Short mmCIF file of C-alpha atoms in Angstrom, two decimals:
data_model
loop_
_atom_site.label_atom_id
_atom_site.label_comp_id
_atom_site.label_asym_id
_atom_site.label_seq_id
_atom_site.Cartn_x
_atom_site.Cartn_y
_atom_site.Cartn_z
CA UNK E 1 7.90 21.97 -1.94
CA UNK E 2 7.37 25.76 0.01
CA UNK E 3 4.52 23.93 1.77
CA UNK E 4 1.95 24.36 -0.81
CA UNK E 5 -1.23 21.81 -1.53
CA UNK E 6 -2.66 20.92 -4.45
CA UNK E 7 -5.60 18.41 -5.13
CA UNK E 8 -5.22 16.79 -8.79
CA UNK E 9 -8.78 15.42 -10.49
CA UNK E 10 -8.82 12.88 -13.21
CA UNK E 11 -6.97 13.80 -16.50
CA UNK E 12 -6.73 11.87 -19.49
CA UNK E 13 -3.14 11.08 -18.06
CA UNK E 14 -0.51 11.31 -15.59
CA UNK E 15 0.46 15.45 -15.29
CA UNK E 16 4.38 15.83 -16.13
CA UNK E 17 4.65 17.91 -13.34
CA UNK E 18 3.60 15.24 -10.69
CA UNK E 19 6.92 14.68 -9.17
CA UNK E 20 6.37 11.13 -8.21
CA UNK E 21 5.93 8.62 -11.78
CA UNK E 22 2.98 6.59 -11.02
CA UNK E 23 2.04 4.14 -13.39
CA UNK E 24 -1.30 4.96 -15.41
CA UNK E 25 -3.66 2.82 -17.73
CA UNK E 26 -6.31 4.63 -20.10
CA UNK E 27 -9.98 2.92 -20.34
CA UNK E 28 -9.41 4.05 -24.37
CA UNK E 29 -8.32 0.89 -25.73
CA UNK E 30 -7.23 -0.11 -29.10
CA UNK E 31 -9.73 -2.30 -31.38
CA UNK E 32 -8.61 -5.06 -33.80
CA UNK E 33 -7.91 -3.74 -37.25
CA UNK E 34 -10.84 -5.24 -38.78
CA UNK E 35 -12.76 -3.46 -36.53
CA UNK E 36 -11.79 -0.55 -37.24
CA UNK E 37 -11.72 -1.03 -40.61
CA UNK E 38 -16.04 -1.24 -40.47
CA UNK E 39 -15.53 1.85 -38.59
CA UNK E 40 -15.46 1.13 -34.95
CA UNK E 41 -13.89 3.60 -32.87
CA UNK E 42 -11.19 3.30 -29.84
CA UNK E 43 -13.87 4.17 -27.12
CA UNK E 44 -14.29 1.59 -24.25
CA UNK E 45 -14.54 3.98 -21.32
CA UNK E 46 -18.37 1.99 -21.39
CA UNK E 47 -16.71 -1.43 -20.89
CA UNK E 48 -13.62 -0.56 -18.55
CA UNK E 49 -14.00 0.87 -15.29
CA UNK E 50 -14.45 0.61 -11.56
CA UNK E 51 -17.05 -0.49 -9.29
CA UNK E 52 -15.57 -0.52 -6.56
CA UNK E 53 -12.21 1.40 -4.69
CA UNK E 54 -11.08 -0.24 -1.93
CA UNK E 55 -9.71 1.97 0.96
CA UNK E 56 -6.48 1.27 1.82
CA UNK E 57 -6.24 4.59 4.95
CA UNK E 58 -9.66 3.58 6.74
CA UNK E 59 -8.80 6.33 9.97
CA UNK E 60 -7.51 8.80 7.27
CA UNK E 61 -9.09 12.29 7.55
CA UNK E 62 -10.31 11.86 3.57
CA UNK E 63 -11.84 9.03 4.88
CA UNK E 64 -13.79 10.72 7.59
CA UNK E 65 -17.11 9.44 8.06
CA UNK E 66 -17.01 6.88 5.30
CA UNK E 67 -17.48 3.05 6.19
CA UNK E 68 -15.96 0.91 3.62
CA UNK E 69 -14.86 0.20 0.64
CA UNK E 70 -16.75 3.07 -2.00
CA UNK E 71 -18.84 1.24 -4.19
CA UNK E 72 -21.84 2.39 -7.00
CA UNK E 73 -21.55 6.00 -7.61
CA UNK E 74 -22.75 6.68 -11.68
CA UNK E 75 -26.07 5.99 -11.42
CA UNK E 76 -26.54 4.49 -14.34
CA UNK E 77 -23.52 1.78 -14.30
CA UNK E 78 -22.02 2.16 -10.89
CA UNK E 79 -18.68 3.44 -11.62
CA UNK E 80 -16.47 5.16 -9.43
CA UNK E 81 -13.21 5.66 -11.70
CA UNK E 82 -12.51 4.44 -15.61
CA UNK E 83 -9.07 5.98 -16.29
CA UNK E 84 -6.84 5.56 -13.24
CA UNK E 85 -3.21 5.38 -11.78
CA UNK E 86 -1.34 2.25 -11.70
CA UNK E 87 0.94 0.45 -8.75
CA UNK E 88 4.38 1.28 -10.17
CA UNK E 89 5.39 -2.48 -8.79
CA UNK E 90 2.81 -3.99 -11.09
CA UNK E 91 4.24 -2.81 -14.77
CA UNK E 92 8.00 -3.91 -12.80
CA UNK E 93 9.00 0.05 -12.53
CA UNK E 94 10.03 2.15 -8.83
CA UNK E 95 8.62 5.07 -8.21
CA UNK E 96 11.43 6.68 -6.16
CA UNK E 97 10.06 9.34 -3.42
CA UNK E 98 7.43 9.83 -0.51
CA UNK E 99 4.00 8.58 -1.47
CA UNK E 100 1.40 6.21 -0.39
CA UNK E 101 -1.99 4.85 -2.07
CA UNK E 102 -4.70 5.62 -0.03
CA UNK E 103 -7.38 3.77 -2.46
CA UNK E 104 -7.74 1.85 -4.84
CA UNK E 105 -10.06 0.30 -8.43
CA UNK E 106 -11.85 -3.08 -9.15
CA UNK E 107 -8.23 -4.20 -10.27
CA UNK E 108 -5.60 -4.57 -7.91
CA UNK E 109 -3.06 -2.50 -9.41
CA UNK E 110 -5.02 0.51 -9.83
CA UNK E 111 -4.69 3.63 -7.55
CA UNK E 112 -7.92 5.70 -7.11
CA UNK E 113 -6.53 8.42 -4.87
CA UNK E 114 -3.04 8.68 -3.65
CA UNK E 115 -0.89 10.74 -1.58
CA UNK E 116 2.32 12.52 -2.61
CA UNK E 117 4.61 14.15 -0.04
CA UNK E 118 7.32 16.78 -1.52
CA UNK E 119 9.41 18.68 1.34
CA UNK E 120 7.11 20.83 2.84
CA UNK E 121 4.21 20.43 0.09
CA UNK E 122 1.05 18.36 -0.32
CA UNK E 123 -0.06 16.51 -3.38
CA UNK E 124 -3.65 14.58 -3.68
CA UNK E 125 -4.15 12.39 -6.85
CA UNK E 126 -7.75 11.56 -7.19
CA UNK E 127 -8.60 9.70 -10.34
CA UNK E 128 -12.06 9.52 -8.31
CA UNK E 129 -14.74 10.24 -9.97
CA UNK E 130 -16.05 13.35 -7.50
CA UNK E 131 -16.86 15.70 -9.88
CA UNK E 132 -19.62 15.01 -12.77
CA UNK E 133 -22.90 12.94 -12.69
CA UNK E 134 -20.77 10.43 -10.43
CA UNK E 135 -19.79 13.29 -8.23
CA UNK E 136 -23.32 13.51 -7.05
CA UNK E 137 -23.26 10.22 -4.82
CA UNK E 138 -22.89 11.05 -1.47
CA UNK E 139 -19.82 9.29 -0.84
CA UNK E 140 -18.29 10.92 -3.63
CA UNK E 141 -19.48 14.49 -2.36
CA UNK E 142 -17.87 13.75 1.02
CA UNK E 143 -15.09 12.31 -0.29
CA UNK E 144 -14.45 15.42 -1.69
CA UNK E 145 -15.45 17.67 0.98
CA UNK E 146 -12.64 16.12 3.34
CA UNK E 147 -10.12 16.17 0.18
CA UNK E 148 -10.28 20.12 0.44
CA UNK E 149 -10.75 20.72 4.63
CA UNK E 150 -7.60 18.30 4.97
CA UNK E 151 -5.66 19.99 2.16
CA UNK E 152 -6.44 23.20 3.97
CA UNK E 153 -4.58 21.43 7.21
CA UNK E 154 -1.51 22.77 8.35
CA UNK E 155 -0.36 19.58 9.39
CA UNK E 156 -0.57 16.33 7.14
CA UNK E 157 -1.58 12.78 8.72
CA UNK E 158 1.26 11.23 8.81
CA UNK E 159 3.46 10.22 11.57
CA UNK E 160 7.06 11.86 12.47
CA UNK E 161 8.77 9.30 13.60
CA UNK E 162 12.68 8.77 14.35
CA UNK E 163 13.40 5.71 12.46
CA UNK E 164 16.24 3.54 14.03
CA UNK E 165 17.76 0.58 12.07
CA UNK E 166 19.03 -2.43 13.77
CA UNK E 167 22.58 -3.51 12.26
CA UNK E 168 24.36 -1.22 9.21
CA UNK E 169 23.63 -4.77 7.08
CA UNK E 170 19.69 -4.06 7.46
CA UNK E 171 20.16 -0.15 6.68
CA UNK E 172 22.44 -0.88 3.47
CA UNK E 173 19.68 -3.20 1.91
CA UNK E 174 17.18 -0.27 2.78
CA UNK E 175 18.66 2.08 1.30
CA UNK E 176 19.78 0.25 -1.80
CA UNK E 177 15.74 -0.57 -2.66
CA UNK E 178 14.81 3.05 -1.25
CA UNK E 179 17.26 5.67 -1.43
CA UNK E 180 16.33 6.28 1.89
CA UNK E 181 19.59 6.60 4.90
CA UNK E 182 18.45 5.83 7.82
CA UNK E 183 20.07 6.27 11.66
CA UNK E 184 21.34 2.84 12.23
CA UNK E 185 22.17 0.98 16.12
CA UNK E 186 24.84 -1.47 16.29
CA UNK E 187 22.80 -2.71 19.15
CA UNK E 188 19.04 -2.36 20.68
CA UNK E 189 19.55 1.11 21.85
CA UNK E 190 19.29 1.91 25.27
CA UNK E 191 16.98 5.07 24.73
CA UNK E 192 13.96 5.59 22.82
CA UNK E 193 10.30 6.93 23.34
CA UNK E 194 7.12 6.94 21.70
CA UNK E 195 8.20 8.78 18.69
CA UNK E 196 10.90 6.23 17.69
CA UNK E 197 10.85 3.38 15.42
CA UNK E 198 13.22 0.44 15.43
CA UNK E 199 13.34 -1.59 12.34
CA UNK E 200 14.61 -5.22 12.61
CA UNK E 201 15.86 -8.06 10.65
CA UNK E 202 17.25 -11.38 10.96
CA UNK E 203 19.71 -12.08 13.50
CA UNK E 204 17.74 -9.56 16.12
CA UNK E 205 17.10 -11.21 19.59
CA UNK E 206 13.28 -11.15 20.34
CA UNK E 207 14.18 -10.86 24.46
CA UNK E 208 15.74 -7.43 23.43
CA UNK E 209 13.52 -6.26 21.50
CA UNK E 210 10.53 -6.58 23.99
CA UNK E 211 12.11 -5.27 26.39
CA UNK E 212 13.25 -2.13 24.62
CA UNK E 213 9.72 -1.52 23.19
CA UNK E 214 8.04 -2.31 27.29
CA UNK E 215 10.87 -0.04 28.43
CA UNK E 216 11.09 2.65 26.07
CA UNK E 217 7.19 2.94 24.98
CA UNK E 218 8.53 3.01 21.40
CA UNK E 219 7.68 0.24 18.56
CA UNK E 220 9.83 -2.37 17.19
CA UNK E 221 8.71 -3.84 13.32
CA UNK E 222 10.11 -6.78 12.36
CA UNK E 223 10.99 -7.82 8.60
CA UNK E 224 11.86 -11.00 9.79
CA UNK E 225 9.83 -14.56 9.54
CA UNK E 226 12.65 -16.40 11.97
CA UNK E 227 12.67 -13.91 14.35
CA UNK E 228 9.27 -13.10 14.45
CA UNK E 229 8.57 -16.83 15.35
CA UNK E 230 10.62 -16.67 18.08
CA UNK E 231 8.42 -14.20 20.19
CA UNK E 232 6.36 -15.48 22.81
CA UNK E 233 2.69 -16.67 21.74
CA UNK E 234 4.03 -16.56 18.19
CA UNK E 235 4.19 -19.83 15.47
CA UNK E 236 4.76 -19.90 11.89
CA UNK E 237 4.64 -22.28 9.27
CA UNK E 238 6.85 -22.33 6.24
CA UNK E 239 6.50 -25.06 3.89
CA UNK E 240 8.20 -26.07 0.95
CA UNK E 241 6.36 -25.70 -2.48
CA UNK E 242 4.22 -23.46 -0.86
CA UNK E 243 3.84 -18.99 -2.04
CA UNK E 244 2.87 -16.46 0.89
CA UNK E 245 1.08 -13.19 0.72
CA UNK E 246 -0.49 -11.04 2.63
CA UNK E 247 -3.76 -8.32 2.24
CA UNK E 248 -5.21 -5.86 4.81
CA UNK E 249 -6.37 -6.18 7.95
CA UNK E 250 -7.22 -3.78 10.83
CA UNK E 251 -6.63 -0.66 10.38
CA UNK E 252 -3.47 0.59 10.90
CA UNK E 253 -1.54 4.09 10.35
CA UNK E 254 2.38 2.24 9.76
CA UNK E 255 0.71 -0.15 7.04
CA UNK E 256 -1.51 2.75 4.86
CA UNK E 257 -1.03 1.78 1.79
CA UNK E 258 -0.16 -1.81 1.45
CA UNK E 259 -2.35 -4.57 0.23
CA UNK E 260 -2.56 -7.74 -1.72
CA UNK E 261 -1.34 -6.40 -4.27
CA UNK E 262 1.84 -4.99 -2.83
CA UNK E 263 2.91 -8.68 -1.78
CA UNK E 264 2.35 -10.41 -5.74
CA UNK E 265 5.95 -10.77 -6.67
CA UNK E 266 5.20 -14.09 -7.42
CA UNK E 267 9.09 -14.73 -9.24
CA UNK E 268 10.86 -12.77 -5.81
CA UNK E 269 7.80 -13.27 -2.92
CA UNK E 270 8.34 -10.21 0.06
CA UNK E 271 6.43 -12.73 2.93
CA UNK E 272 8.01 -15.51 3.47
CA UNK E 273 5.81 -17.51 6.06
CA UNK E 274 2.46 -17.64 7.61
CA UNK E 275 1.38 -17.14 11.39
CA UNK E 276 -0.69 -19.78 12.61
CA UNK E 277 -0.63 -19.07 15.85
CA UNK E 278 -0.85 -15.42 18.21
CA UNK E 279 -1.64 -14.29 21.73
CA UNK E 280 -5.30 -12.98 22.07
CA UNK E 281 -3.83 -9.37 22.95
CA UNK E 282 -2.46 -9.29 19.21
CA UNK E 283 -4.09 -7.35 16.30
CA UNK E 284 -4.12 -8.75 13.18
CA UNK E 285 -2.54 -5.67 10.75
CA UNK E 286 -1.96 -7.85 7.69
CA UNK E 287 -3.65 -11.51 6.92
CA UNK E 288 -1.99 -13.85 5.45
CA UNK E 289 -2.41 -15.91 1.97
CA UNK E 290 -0.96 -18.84 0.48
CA UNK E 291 -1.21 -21.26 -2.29
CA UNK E 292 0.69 -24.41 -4.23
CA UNK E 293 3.47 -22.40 -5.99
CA UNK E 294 2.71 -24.25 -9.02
CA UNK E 295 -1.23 -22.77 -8.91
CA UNK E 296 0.10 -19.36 -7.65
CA UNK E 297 0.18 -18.51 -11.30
CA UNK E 298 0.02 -14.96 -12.74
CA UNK E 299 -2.62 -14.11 -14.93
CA UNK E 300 -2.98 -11.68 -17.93
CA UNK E 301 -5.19 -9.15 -16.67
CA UNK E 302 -6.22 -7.03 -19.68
CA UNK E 303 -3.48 -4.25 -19.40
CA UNK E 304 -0.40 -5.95 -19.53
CA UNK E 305 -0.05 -6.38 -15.96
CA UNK E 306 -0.22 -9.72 -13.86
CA UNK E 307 -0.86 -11.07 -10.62
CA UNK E 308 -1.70 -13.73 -8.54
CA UNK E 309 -4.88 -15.51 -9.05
CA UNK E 310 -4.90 -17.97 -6.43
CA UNK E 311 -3.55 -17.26 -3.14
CA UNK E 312 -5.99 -18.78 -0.39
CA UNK E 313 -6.34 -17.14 3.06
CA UNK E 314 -3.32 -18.92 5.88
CA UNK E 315 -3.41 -17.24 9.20
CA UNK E 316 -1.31 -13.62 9.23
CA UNK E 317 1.49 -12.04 8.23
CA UNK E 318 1.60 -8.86 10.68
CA UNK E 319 0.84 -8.72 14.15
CA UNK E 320 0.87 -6.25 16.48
CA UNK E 321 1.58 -7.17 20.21
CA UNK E 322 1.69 -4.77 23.13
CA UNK E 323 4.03 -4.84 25.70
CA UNK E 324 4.55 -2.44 28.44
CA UNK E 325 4.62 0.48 27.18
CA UNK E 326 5.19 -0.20 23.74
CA UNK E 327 4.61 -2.50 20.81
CA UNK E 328 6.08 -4.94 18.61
CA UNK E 329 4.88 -5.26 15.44
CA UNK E 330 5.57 -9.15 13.90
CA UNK E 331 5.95 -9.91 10.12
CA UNK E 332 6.39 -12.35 8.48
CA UNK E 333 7.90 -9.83 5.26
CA UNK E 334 11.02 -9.66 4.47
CA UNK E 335 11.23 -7.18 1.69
CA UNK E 336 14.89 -6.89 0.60
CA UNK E 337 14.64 -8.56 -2.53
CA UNK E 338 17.40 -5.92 -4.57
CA UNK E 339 15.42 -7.26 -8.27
CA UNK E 340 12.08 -6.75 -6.87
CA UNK E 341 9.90 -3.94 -7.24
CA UNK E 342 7.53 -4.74 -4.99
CA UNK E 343 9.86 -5.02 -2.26
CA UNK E 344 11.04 -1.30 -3.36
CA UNK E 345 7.72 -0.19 -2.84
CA UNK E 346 6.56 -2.20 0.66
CA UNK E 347 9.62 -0.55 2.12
CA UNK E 348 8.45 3.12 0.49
CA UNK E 349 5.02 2.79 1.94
CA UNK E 350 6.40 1.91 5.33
CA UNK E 351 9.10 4.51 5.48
CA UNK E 352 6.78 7.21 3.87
CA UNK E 353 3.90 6.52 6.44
CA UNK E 354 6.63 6.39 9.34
CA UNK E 355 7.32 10.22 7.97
CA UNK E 356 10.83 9.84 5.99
#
């Protein structure tokens, strides 16, 4: 909290003292009685593990001069992880406080290395296997060479952003999922720069919005599917009987963080539409997915936790479009779900990335 760093390697499970309560799944499983009864024993750390951690930061400074996803590091089975963190969203729990998921496992839920921020202090989880015979790889050895020269920063990468709300109605539903209070506009505000951050919801008017983000050089997000759809070079679809989602696309410092997984609230979905449709100035931050709500079914996936198993890709759900000086950044999200956990941590991710 006095500004100190700290870089936390696998353990055999969460630390107490990590102030943030990630979820956490062991690879030591338990064995049917009869089993264990011929004398088997709990060890399945050779049967479940990762392959593969998807990067959720790509222009991170961990990152740094790694390109893609970090596959095959044991040489003898390829893993990169076996015991790792766990989505909060994905066992139903919040996680309350600044932190972000800069990679991931083979499943969806997992978190191979995340990113805690507490006051003026610096926490890296890395259930990465960078130390040991997997620690040899040269990903792995780089991986962990930029862990330690960016710990050694004085200044974390993360934006510092003044975060501006658009109506007290968007703020209160905000800060009921979040915890987070938030400076809040009655009305596009008539100043801004750069270093400020409007958050919108329904009932915004796209005209104003544009021309605040040309005028001011700041950046306008949108949480909203209708209004969204209503900028220029901009059309949705929304159909009846019909689940969104969403999973990464370019890189992008606002969305660090968030992937399919964070959009799998199958009961309470956070995107509510697809793009089909966007000017060829736009960047496409988040594609979109979609399926047959009756096939967008979740499946038991070995730890208790679910998800969905058959969202197709539909267009996108984020797009950013410059204009003037600025940018608006289109959703189609709208993550205010107060029952949903997932919406709890879209909005954490955002907010913690924006620097709140």
């Amino acid at each position: 909290a006095q500004g100190g760093r700290i870089l936390c390697l696998a353990q055999p499970q969460l630390p107490a003292w990590v102030p943030v309560r990630l979820g956490f799944w062991s690879t030591v499983r338990g064995i049917p009685e009869a089993f264990a009864e011929g004398g088997w024993q709990d060890r399945w750390r050779e049967i479940y593990y990762s392959r593969h951690a998807p990067i959720y930061a790509p222009g991170h400074p961990v990152f740094r001069g790694l390109h893609g996803d970090l596959r095959w590091w044991q040489p003898s089975d390829g893993r990169v992880s076996d015991d790792s963190l766990a989505r909060p969203a994905a066992t139903g729990a919040v996680a309350p406080g600044a932190w972000r998921a800069l990679a991931g496992g083979t499943r969806r839920e997992s978190i191979g290395l995340a990113e805690v921020f507490v006051d003026r202090g610096l926490l890296l989880l890395c259930w990465l296997q960078v130390d040991g015979e997997a620690g040899e790889n040269p990903e792995a050895r780089r991986l962990l060479a930029n862990s330690l020269t960016y710990l050694a920063q004085e200044t974390p990468a993360r934006a510092d952003l003044r975060v501006v709300v658009l109506r007290a109605d968007l703020a209160r539903q905000i800060e009921r999922l979040t915890g987070a209070r938030l400076a809040v506009s009655k009305g596009v505000p008539t100043v801004g720069d750069a270093r400020t951050l409007l958050l919108a919801g329904a009932g915004a008017k796209a005209a104003d919005l544009l021309a605040w983000a040309a005028r001011t050089g700041g950046t306008a997000l949108v949480l909203s599917a209708e209004v969204s759809g209503s900028l220029p070079g901009l059309t949705i679809e929304r159909r009846d009987g019909v689940t969104y989602g969403a999973c990464r696309g370019e890189d992008h410092p606002l969305f660090w963080g968030l992937a399919s997984c964070s959009f799998e609230d199958l009961e309470r979905p956070a995107v509510t539409a697809a793009f089909t449709t966007w000017p060829e100035t736009a960047r496409v931050l988040l594609r979109g997915r979609r399926a047959p709500t009756p096939l967008a079914t979740r499946g038991n996936l070995d730890i208790g936790f679910g998800g969905a198993i058959a969202l197709d890709e539909a267009g996108a759900a984020a797009v950013r479009l410059p204009v003037g000086k600025g940018t608006v950044i289109a959703t189609t999200i709208e993550p205010f779900d107060p029952e949903s956990p997932h919406s709890a941590e879209i909005l954490g991710h955002l907010l913690t990335n924006a620097g709140v």
